[in-house]
Coordinates of C-alpha atoms in Angstrom, one line a residue:
M1 CA 127.1 74.8 40.3
A2 CA 127.5 79.1 40.2
E3 CA 124.0 80.7 41.5
R4 CA 122.8 83.7 39.7
T5 CA 121.8 86.7 41.6
G6 CA 121.3 90.4 41.2
T7 CA 122.8 91.6 43.8
T8 CA 126.6 90.8 43.5
A9 CA 128.7 88.0 41.9
P10 CA 129.9 85.5 44.1
P11 CA 133.7 85.5 44.7
A12 CA 135.6 83.4 41.9
R13 CA 138.8 82.5 43.5
L14 CA 139.4 79.7 46.3
G15 CA 141.7 83.0 48.3
A16 CA 138.8 85.4 47.6
Q17 CA 136.6 83.3 49.6
I18 CA 138.7 82.6 52.4
R19 CA 139.4 85.9 53.1
D20 CA 135.8 86.2 53.0
T21 CA 135.3 84.0 55.6
L22 CA 138.3 85.0 57.8
G23 CA 137.2 88.6 57.7
L24 CA 133.4 87.4 58.7
F25 CA 134.7 85.3 61.6
R26 CA 136.9 88.1 62.8
S27 CA 134.1 90.5 63.3
S28 CA 132.3 87.8 65.4
G29 CA 134.1 88.5 68.9
F30 CA 135.1 84.6 68.6
G31 CA 138.8 85.3 67.6
R32 CA 140.5 85.7 70.9
R33 CA 139.2 82.4 71.3
A34 CA 139.3 80.5 68.2
A35 CA 143.5 82.1 68.9
L36 CA 143.9 80.1 72.0
L37 CA 142.6 76.9 70.2
V38 CA 144.5 77.0 67.1
A39 CA 147.7 77.2 70.3
A40 CA 146.4 74.7 71.9
L41 CA 145.7 72.4 69.0
V42 CA 149.7 73.4 67.5
G43 CA 151.2 72.1 71.4
V44 CA 149.6 68.8 71.6
I45 CA 149.8 67.6 67.7
G46 CA 153.3 68.7 67.9
L47 CA 153.5 66.5 70.5
T48 CA 151.9 63.6 69.4
A49 CA 154.0 63.9 66.2
Y50 CA 157.2 63.3 68.5
M51 CA 155.6 60.3 70.3
Q52 CA 155.1 58.7 67.1
I53 CA 158.8 58.9 65.8
R54 CA 159.8 57.4 69.5
L55 CA 156.5 54.4 68.9
N56 CA 157.8 54.1 64.9
A57 CA 161.7 54.1 66.4
W58 CA 160.5 51.6 68.9
N59 CA 159.6 48.8 65.6
E60 CA 163.3 48.1 65.9
P61 CA 163.9 46.7 69.2
F62 CA 160.8 45.1 69.4
Y63 CA 161.0 43.2 66.0
D64 CA 165.0 42.5 66.3
A65 CA 163.7 41.0 69.8
L66 CA 161.6 38.6 68.1
T67 CA 163.8 37.8 65.3
R68 CA 166.1 36.8 68.5
K69 CA 163.6 35.3 70.2
D70 CA 164.7 37.7 73.4
M71 CA 161.6 37.4 75.8
A72 CA 163.2 39.6 78.4
A73 CA 163.6 42.6 75.4
F74 CA 160.4 41.4 74.2
V75 CA 158.7 41.8 77.9
A76 CA 160.9 45.5 78.0
Q77 CA 159.7 46.3 74.7
L78 CA 156.3 45.9 75.3
G79 CA 156.9 47.9 78.4
V80 CA 158.2 50.4 76.8
F81 CA 154.8 50.1 74.0
A82 CA 152.5 50.9 77.2
A83 CA 154.2 54.2 78.0
L84 CA 153.6 55.2 74.4
A85 CA 150.7 53.8 73.8
G86 CA 149.6 55.6 77.1
V87 CA 150.8 58.9 76.4
L88 CA 149.7 59.0 73.1
L89 CA 145.6 57.9 74.0
V90 CA 146.0 60.9 76.5
L91 CA 147.3 63.2 73.7
N92 CA 144.3 61.5 71.5
V93 CA 142.1 62.8 73.4
S94 CA 142.9 66.2 74.5
Q95 CA 143.0 66.4 70.2
L96 CA 139.5 64.8 70.1
W97 CA 138.4 68.1 72.8
L98 CA 139.9 70.4 71.0
D99 CA 139.4 69.8 67.8
Q100 CA 135.3 69.9 68.7
T101 CA 135.7 72.6 70.5
M102 CA 137.1 74.7 68.0
K103 CA 134.1 73.4 65.0
L104 CA 131.6 74.6 67.9
T105 CA 134.0 78.0 68.1
L106 CA 133.8 78.2 64.4
R107 CA 130.3 77.5 64.1
R108 CA 129.4 80.5 66.5
G109 CA 131.3 83.0 65.1
L110 CA 130.1 82.1 61.5
F111 CA 127.0 82.1 62.9
R112 CA 126.6 85.0 64.8
A113 CA 128.6 87.7 62.2
L114 CA 126.3 85.6 59.5
V115 CA 123.0 86.4 61.4
R116 CA 123.9 90.3 62.6
D117 CA 125.1 91.2 58.3
W118 CA 121.7 89.5 57.3
M119 CA 119.2 91.1 60.4
A120 CA 120.0 94.6 59.8
P121 CA 117.3 96.7 59.4
G122 CA 115.3 95.6 56.3
R123 CA 118.4 93.5 55.0
A124 CA 116.2 90.9 55.4
L125 CA 113.6 92.1 53.4
R126 CA 115.9 93.1 50.9
L127 CA 117.6 90.0 49.9
S128 CA 114.6 88.2 49.5
R129 CA 113.7 90.0 46.9
A130 CA 116.9 89.3 45.4
G131 CA 116.9 86.6 43.1
K132 CA 117.8 83.4 43.5
I133 CA 120.3 83.7 45.8
G134 CA 118.1 85.5 48.7
E135 CA 116.5 81.4 48.9
N136 CA 116.3 79.6 51.8
P137 CA 118.7 81.6 54.1
D138 CA 118.1 79.2 56.5
Q139 CA 119.9 76.4 54.8
R140 CA 123.0 79.3 54.3
L141 CA 122.9 79.8 58.2
Q142 CA 121.9 76.4 59.6
A143 CA 123.4 73.7 57.4
D144 CA 126.0 75.2 55.9
V145 CA 127.9 77.1 57.9
D146 CA 127.6 74.0 60.5
Q147 CA 129.2 71.7 57.5
L148 CA 131.4 74.7 56.3
A149 CA 132.9 75.1 60.0
D150 CA 132.8 71.6 60.9
L151 CA 135.0 70.5 57.3
S152 CA 137.5 73.2 57.8
A153 CA 138.5 72.3 61.0
A154 CA 138.5 69.1 60.5
L155 CA 141.1 69.7 57.4
G156 CA 143.1 72.3 58.7
I157 CA 144.1 70.5 61.3
G158 CA 144.4 67.4 59.0
L159 CA 146.4 69.4 56.7
F160 CA 149.0 70.6 59.8
Q161 CA 149.3 67.0 61.5
A162 CA 150.1 65.2 58.2
T163 CA 152.6 68.3 57.4
L164 CA 154.1 67.9 60.6
L165 CA 154.9 64.4 60.3
L166 CA 155.9 64.6 56.5
G167 CA 158.6 67.2 58.3
S168 CA 159.3 64.4 60.6
F169 CA 159.5 61.7 59.1
I170 CA 161.6 61.8 56.0
G171 CA 164.5 63.1 58.0
V172 CA 164.4 59.1 59.2
L173 CA 163.8 58.0 55.7
W174 CA 166.2 60.1 54.0
Q175 CA 168.8 58.5 56.2
K176 CA 167.9 55.4 56.3
S177 CA 168.3 55.7 52.6
E178 CA 171.6 56.1 53.1
G179 CA 173.8 53.3 50.9
F180 CA 171.0 52.3 48.2
T181 CA 172.5 51.9 44.9
L182 CA 171.2 50.5 41.5
S183 CA 173.7 49.3 38.9
F184 CA 172.7 49.8 35.4
G185 CA 175.4 49.8 32.4
G186 CA 178.3 48.4 34.4
Q187 CA 177.8 50.8 36.5
S188 CA 176.8 51.3 40.4
H189 CA 175.2 55.2 41.0
E190 CA 173.8 55.7 44.6
I191 CA 170.6 57.7 44.8
P192 CA 170.7 60.0 48.2
G193 CA 167.1 60.0 49.6
F194 CA 166.1 57.3 47.4
M195 CA 162.8 56.4 49.8
V196 CA 162.0 60.0 49.9
W197 CA 161.7 60.3 46.3
C198 CA 159.4 57.0 45.7
A199 CA 157.2 58.0 48.8
L200 CA 157.1 61.5 46.7
F201 CA 156.1 60.3 43.4
Y202 CA 153.7 57.6 44.5
A203 CA 151.9 60.5 46.0
V204 CA 152.2 63.0 43.4
A205 CA 151.0 60.5 40.6
A206 CA 147.7 59.7 43.0
S207 CA 146.9 63.2 43.8
W208 CA 147.1 64.0 40.4
L209 CA 144.8 61.1 38.9
S210 CA 142.4 62.4 42.1
W211 CA 142.5 65.9 41.2
R212 CA 141.7 64.5 37.3
V213 CA 138.9 62.3 38.5
G214 CA 137.5 63.6 41.1
R215 CA 136.9 67.6 40.3
P216 CA 133.4 67.2 38.9
L217 CA 132.7 66.3 42.7
V218 CA 132.7 70.5 43.4
A219 CA 130.1 71.4 41.1
L220 CA 128.3 68.6 42.0
R221 CA 128.2 69.2 46.0
A222 CA 127.2 72.6 45.3
E223 CA 123.9 71.7 43.2
E224 CA 123.5 68.8 45.1
S225 CA 123.1 71.2 48.2
A226 CA 120.7 73.8 46.7
R227 CA 118.5 71.4 45.6
E228 CA 118.0 69.5 49.5
A229 CA 117.2 73.3 50.2
V230 CA 114.4 73.3 47.5
L231 CA 112.5 70.4 48.7
R232 CA 113.2 71.0 52.5
F233 CA 111.7 74.2 51.6
D234 CA 108.8 72.7 49.9
L235 CA 108.8 70.6 52.3
V236 CA 108.3 73.5 55.6
R237 CA 105.7 75.2 53.3
I238 CA 103.4 72.1 52.9
S239 CA 103.3 71.7 56.6
E240 CA 102.7 75.2 57.4
A241 CA 100.0 75.3 54.8
A242 CA 97.9 72.0 55.9
G243 CA 95.2 73.7 56.4
R244 CA 94.5 75.8 53.8
I245 CA 95.8 72.8 50.9
A246 CA 93.6 70.5 52.5
L247 CA 90.1 73.2 52.1
E248 CA 91.7 73.3 48.5
R249 CA 91.9 69.3 48.0
G250 CA 95.0 70.0 46.4
E251 CA 97.1 66.8 48.2
R252 CA 98.0 65.8 44.8
A253 CA 99.4 68.9 43.1
E254 CA 101.4 69.2 46.1
T255 CA 102.9 65.5 46.3
S256 CA 103.3 66.1 42.4
R257 CA 104.9 69.1 43.2
I258 CA 107.4 67.6 45.6
E259 CA 107.6 64.4 44.0
T260 CA 109.1 67.1 41.4
S261 CA 111.5 68.5 43.9
F262 CA 112.6 65.7 44.9
A263 CA 113.3 63.9 41.5
G264 CA 115.5 66.5 41.5
V265 CA 117.4 66.1 44.5
V266 CA 117.4 62.1 43.3
G267 CA 119.0 62.9 40.0
I268 CA 122.1 65.3 40.9
V269 CA 122.6 62.6 44.1
E270 CA 122.5 59.8 41.2
A271 CA 125.6 62.2 39.7
V272 CA 127.0 62.6 42.8
I273 CA 127.2 59.2 43.5
L274 CA 128.8 57.6 40.3
A275 CA 131.1 60.5 40.5
T276 CA 132.6 59.1 44.0
A277 CA 132.6 55.8 42.7
N278 CA 135.2 57.0 40.6
L279 CA 136.9 58.4 42.7
T280 CA 136.9 55.5 44.9
W281 CA 138.5 53.1 42.0
V282 CA 141.7 55.5 42.5
T283 CA 142.0 56.2 46.6
A284 CA 140.8 52.7 47.6
G285 CA 143.5 51.0 44.6
Y286 CA 145.5 53.3 46.6
G287 CA 145.2 52.3 50.1
W288 CA 145.7 48.4 49.3
F289 CA 148.6 48.8 47.1
T290 CA 150.0 51.4 50.1
L291 CA 150.2 47.8 52.2
V292 CA 152.8 46.6 50.4
A293 CA 154.8 49.5 49.0
P294 CA 156.5 50.2 51.7
I295 CA 158.3 46.8 51.8
L296 CA 158.5 47.0 47.8
V297 CA 160.5 49.8 48.4
A298 CA 162.5 49.1 50.8
A299 CA 163.1 45.4 50.0
P300 CA 166.2 45.9 47.4
F301 CA 168.2 47.4 50.8
Y302 CA 166.5 44.4 53.1
F303 CA 168.2 41.8 50.4
T304 CA 171.1 43.7 49.6
S305 CA 172.5 44.2 52.9
D306 CA 172.6 43.1 56.5
M307 CA 169.0 45.1 57.3
S308 CA 168.0 43.5 60.2
I309 CA 163.9 42.7 60.4
G310 CA 163.4 45.2 62.8
E311 CA 165.5 48.1 60.7
L312 CA 163.1 46.9 57.4
M313 CA 159.9 47.5 60.1
M314 CA 161.0 50.7 60.9
V315 CA 161.9 51.4 57.1
A316 CA 158.3 50.4 56.2
G317 CA 156.3 52.7 58.7
A318 CA 158.6 55.9 57.9
F319 CA 157.8 55.4 54.4
T320 CA 154.0 54.7 55.4
Q321 CA 153.8 57.7 57.4
V322 CA 155.6 60.0 54.7
Q323 CA 153.7 58.9 51.9
G324 CA 150.7 59.3 54.2
S325 CA 151.1 62.3 54.8
L326 CA 152.1 63.5 50.8
R327 CA 149.1 61.5 50.1
W328 CA 146.3 63.8 52.6
F329 CA 144.9 65.1 49.2
V330 CA 144.3 61.8 48.1
S331 CA 142.5 60.8 50.9
N332 CA 140.7 64.0 51.2
F333 CA 139.6 65.0 48.0
A334 CA 136.3 64.1 48.5
V335 CA 135.9 66.3 51.4
I336 CA 137.6 69.0 50.0
A337 CA 134.8 68.6 47.1
T338 CA 132.1 69.2 49.9
W339 CA 134.5 72.0 51.8
R340 CA 134.6 74.1 48.5
A341 CA 131.2 73.4 47.7
T342 CA 130.0 74.7 51.1
L343 CA 132.5 77.9 51.5
F344 CA 131.4 78.7 47.9
R345 CA 127.2 78.8 49.4
V346 CA 128.3 80.5 52.7
T347 CA 130.5 82.9 51.0
S348 CA 128.3 83.9 48.1
F349 CA 125.4 84.4 50.3
H350 CA 127.1 86.5 52.8
R351 CA 128.1 88.9 49.8
A352 CA 124.9 88.8 48.5
V353 CA 123.5 90.2 52.1
L354 CA 126.2 93.3 52.0
A355 CA 125.9 94.2 48.8
V356 CA 122.1 94.2 48.9
D357 CA 122.1 98.0 50.3
R358 CA 124.0 98.7 47.4
A359 CA 121.8 97.5 44.6
E360 CA 119.3 99.0 46.4
A361 CA 120.6 102.4 46.4
A362 CA 121.9 101.6 42.8
A363 CA 118.5 101.1 41.9
E364 CA 117.0 103.9 43.7
A365 CA 119.4 106.4 41.9
A366 CA 118.3 104.8 38.6
G367 CA 114.8 104.8 39.3
P368 CA 112.0 106.9 40.9
R369 CA 112.7 108.0 44.7
I370 CA 111.1 109.2 47.7
D371 CA 112.2 112.4 49.4
R372 CA 111.5 110.7 53.1
R373 CA 112.6 112.8 56.3
E374 CA 110.9 112.3 59.7
D375 CA 108.5 114.5 61.6
A376 CA 107.4 114.0 65.2
G377 CA 104.1 116.5 64.6
R378 CA 102.8 114.6 62.0
I379 CA 102.2 112.6 59.1
E380 CA 102.6 114.0 55.5
I381 CA 102.1 112.8 51.7
A382 CA 102.5 114.6 48.9
G383 CA 102.8 113.8 45.1
L384 CA 103.1 110.4 45.9
H385 CA 103.9 108.0 42.7
V386 CA 104.6 104.1 43.3
V387 CA 105.0 102.3 40.3
T388 CA 105.6 98.8 39.3
P389 CA 105.0 96.7 35.9
Q390 CA 102.1 95.7 37.8
V391 CA 100.1 98.5 39.2
G392 CA 100.9 101.8 39.9
V393 CA 99.6 103.9 43.2
R394 CA 98.6 107.6 43.5
L395 CA 96.5 109.6 46.1
A396 CA 93.6 111.4 45.7
P397 CA 94.0 114.7 46.8
P398 CA 98.0 114.1 46.1
E399 CA 98.6 115.9 49.8
V400 CA 97.7 113.9 52.8
I401 CA 98.1 115.8 56.1
V402 CA 97.9 113.4 59.5
G403 CA 97.8 115.6 62.8
P404 CA 98.2 114.1 66.2
G405 CA 94.7 112.3 67.3
E406 CA 93.6 112.5 63.9
R407 CA 92.2 109.4 61.8
V408 CA 92.2 108.9 58.3
L409 CA 91.4 105.9 56.0
L410 CA 93.0 105.8 52.2
H411 CA 90.6 104.3 50.7
G412 CA 90.5 101.2 47.8
G413 CA 89.4 98.7 45.9
S414 CA 91.3 95.1 45.2
G415 CA 94.1 94.8 43.0
S416 CA 94.8 98.8 44.0
G417 CA 97.8 98.5 45.7
K418 CA 97.1 98.7 49.4
T419 CA 100.2 96.6 50.5
L420 CA 102.3 98.5 48.1
L421 CA 101.0 101.6 49.7
F422 CA 101.9 100.4 53.2
D423 CA 105.1 99.1 52.6
T424 CA 105.8 102.4 50.6
L425 CA 104.7 104.2 54.4
A426 CA 106.9 102.1 56.1
G427 CA 110.3 102.4 54.2
L428 CA 110.1 98.8 52.9
W429 CA 109.7 99.5 49.2
T430 CA 111.8 102.7 48.3
R431 CA 111.3 102.9 44.0
A432 CA 108.2 105.8 43.8
E433 CA 108.3 109.4 43.6
G434 CA 107.0 111.9 46.3
H435 CA 107.9 113.0 49.7
I436 CA 106.9 111.2 52.9
A437 CA 107.4 112.7 56.5
M438 CA 106.8 109.8 59.1
P439 CA 107.5 110.0 62.9
P440 CA 110.3 108.5 64.3
P441 CA 110.3 104.4 64.0
D442 CA 110.1 104.5 67.9
R443 CA 106.8 106.5 68.2
V444 CA 104.5 104.6 65.1
M445 CA 103.4 100.8 65.2
Y446 CA 103.2 99.5 61.6
L447 CA 100.0 96.9 61.5
P448 CA 100.0 94.4 58.4
T449 CA 97.1 92.8 57.2
R450 CA 98.4 89.4 58.7
A451 CA 99.6 89.8 62.0
Y452 CA 103.5 88.3 63.0
V453 CA 103.4 86.3 66.3
P454 CA 106.4 84.7 66.6
P455 CA 106.5 81.0 68.4
G456 CA 107.4 80.8 71.9
R457 CA 106.3 82.0 75.8
L458 CA 103.2 83.9 74.8
D459 CA 104.2 87.2 77.1
L460 CA 107.6 87.4 74.3
A461 CA 105.0 87.3 71.6
L462 CA 102.8 89.6 73.5
C463 CA 105.9 91.9 74.0
Y464 CA 107.8 91.8 71.0
P465 CA 109.8 92.6 70.1
E466 CA 110.9 94.3 74.0
P467 CA 111.9 91.2 76.5
A468 CA 108.9 90.6 78.7
E469 CA 110.6 92.3 81.6
R470 CA 109.8 95.4 80.2
Y471 CA 106.1 95.0 81.7
G472 CA 105.2 94.2 84.9
H473 CA 102.5 91.0 84.8
D474 CA 99.5 92.9 85.8
Q475 CA 100.1 95.4 82.6
M476 CA 100.1 92.1 80.2
V477 CA 97.3 90.4 81.7
A478 CA 95.1 94.0 81.5
A479 CA 96.4 94.3 77.8
L480 CA 94.3 91.4 77.2
D481 CA 92.0 92.1 79.5
A482 CA 91.0 95.3 77.0
V483 CA 91.1 93.3 73.3
G484 CA 89.4 90.1 74.8
L485 CA 92.0 88.1 75.3
G486 CA 91.6 87.3 78.7
H487 CA 91.1 83.9 78.3
L488 CA 94.8 83.6 77.6
S489 CA 96.5 85.4 80.9
A490 CA 96.5 82.2 82.5
A491 CA 98.7 81.2 79.6
L492 CA 101.3 83.7 79.2
G493 CA 104.3 81.8 80.4
E494 CA 103.4 79.0 78.2
S495 CA 104.8 78.0 74.8
G496 CA 103.6 77.0 71.9
R497 CA 102.9 77.7 67.7
W498 CA 100.8 81.0 68.6
D499 CA 100.6 81.7 64.9
Q500 CA 98.9 78.5 64.6
L501 CA 96.8 78.8 67.8
L502 CA 95.5 82.0 67.7
G503 CA 93.3 82.7 65.0
Q504 CA 93.7 85.7 62.4
S505 CA 90.9 87.8 64.1
D506 CA 92.9 87.0 68.0
K507 CA 96.1 87.6 66.3
Q508 CA 95.2 91.0 65.2
C509 CA 94.0 91.7 69.0
L510 CA 96.8 90.6 70.6
V511 CA 98.7 93.2 68.0
F512 CA 96.2 96.2 69.3
A513 CA 97.4 94.6 73.2
R514 CA 101.3 95.0 72.1
A515 CA 100.1 98.5 71.5
L516 CA 98.4 99.3 74.9
L517 CA 101.5 98.2 76.3
R518 CA 104.1 100.2 73.6
C519 CA 102.3 103.2 73.8
P520 CA 103.1 104.7 70.4
D521 CA 101.5 107.9 69.0
W522 CA 100.8 106.5 66.4
L523 CA 99.0 103.5 63.9
V524 CA 99.5 102.9 60.4
M525 CA 97.4 99.9 59.4
D526 CA 96.9 97.8 56.7
D527 CA 93.4 96.0 56.1
V528 CA 93.4 95.5 59.8
L529 CA 89.7 96.3 60.7
D530 CA 88.4 94.2 58.1
Q531 CA 90.4 90.8 60.1
L532 CA 88.8 90.6 63.1
D533 CA 85.2 89.6 63.6
P534 CA 82.4 91.7 64.6
E535 CA 82.5 91.5 68.8
A536 CA 86.1 92.1 68.6
L537 CA 85.8 95.1 65.7
T538 CA 83.4 96.4 68.5
R539 CA 85.8 96.4 70.6
I540 CA 88.8 97.5 68.8
E541 CA 86.6 100.4 67.7
A542 CA 86.0 101.4 71.2
L543 CA 89.7 101.2 72.7
L544 CA 90.9 103.2 69.5
Q545 CA 87.9 105.9 70.5
G546 CA 88.7 105.6 74.2
R547 CA 92.0 104.6 75.8
L548 CA 93.4 105.1 72.8
A549 CA 91.9 108.0 71.5
R550 CA 95.0 110.1 71.2
L551 CA 96.5 107.9 69.0
G552 CA 97.0 109.1 65.3
V553 CA 95.7 106.7 62.6
L554 CA 96.1 106.2 58.9
G555 CA 94.0 103.6 57.9
I556 CA 94.3 101.7 54.1
G557 CA 91.4 99.6 53.0
D558 CA 88.7 99.1 51.1
G559 CA 86.1 100.5 53.2
A560 CA 83.5 97.2 53.1
T561 CA 83.0 97.8 56.9
P562 CA 82.6 101.2 57.5
S563 CA 84.2 102.3 60.9
P564 CA 83.4 105.3 62.9
V565 CA 87.1 105.4 63.7
F566 CA 88.5 107.3 60.8
G567 CA 86.8 111.0 60.4
R568 CA 88.5 111.4 56.7
V569 CA 88.6 109.0 53.8
V570 CA 91.3 109.6 50.6
Q571 CA 90.9 107.5 47.5
I572 CA 93.7 105.6 46.7
V573 CA 93.8 105.5 43.0
A574 CA 95.3 102.8 40.8
E575 CA 96.5 103.1 37.4
P576 CA 98.7 100.2 35.0
G577 CA 102.0 99.3 36.0
S578 CA 105.2 101.3 33.9
A579 CA 108.4 100.0 32.6
R580 CA 109.6 103.2 32.9
H581 CA 109.8 102.6 37.1
G582 CA 111.1 100.0 38.7
A583 CA 110.8 97.5 35.2
G584 CA 111.6 93.5 36.0
T585 CA 111.1 94.5 39.3
A586 CA 108.2 92.1 41.3
A587 CA 105.7 94.3 43.7
P588 CA 106.6 93.5 47.4

């Protein structure tokens, strides 16, 4: 089932999807390694096919020895079998290792390329606003990429091996079909390659029937992946918000939500089970009949000629190999359906990732647009007007200039669009009118209402996004002491979910410690001071008036707690939203 997005239409044709995926993999830097693995696989599979021909030819002398009850020849042929089986065992192990390594290489390449495209500056945020295609990127990057790499390698290797075996054994089968005649109308007619045509007809008929019966599985598998992703997202969301849910006594409502998501999964899985069962009628029935089909086809030769049991078994083995190679499509139809569904999800996600920038640019061109530039010496806002269907935001006075070391508060009440204004200043929201001049990104820190503290080692969270090695241990300890988090100094090397272990006030203090390490020239804050408890607020205000006094600060807040930090206040003017600007576009 196709997913809809406001950014781009997903590729409709298989060829376009494969080209997109190959281009994505080539950009990852793993192309050379993949080429070497493919070359090794071709060599191993080719040698395996040759040894299987030798093993099939071994059937004739072995069964003839049994027919003659020739003990010496029987033992000799067992020795030949041991040698052939030993070589094939080595080849099988080698192919397994190469197969698994190829799957891992494909996954590494696709994952690296997708993550790099997805994590381009601002792109993940824009994609999250792009509609359904931007939901659950974790599913696309983890489960879908893993499955696509696994199935692509398995199907590609299987198809090549089947093709090679077909080419190897079809000649044997054609040769053994010589001399077969059919009598009708009082005349005898020789049919060259009779058993080859039988194998071809048998496999094509089964493949066509499998395609007809199993075709719905492609769409069903795609929808199953989408619904599984929704269920996993609901479970993760509830796990992360367990405390707030408990406070609201919302367990019953969340249980109902989860059961609804799970019911959607159950419904689609039941449809997949039914479609798979229908397909199994074809594949399983075909598999059972294949046990006797070679003997039935070769029986006329055996009963009307001097063909020995050994020759019969060799012909039956060649027939099995030929029709087995031809039935590759039948045996793998369900797998191919899953592969196509996964390929569609990965390529549609990648196309959306690449197209979201163009969509954003087109939206800006069609609607209001900010004149944005860099200015290392000051922050300047002039004639700014941000409008969404929900709220419009202006400043009074309309022109605001913040020089080095100045402290200005943009004051607005609840629902006045403070966070929308913050995102606009930070460049995360671009659909607005007016002029903005901001310092270079490496000289300004943006502090949102809810501080971001990544999981992992505390020293990495403190130095984020820089590596911890950039700063000395003593620097980090001093920064924590300055913001009142000195008790965490002993835990700098420890890993944990610090976003959950620390309270909101402590997380904001950690961000100010980060500012002490990075030494920016400017801070832009969204309701940050109001998130601090009284003791932490006193400490941070003293820090801003002391060690950080040289910083220019542009704060956004409701001014509920008057702060001596700001020397000037500018009012945020909220007004009803307008469809003229960004209709249909939700505020971030």
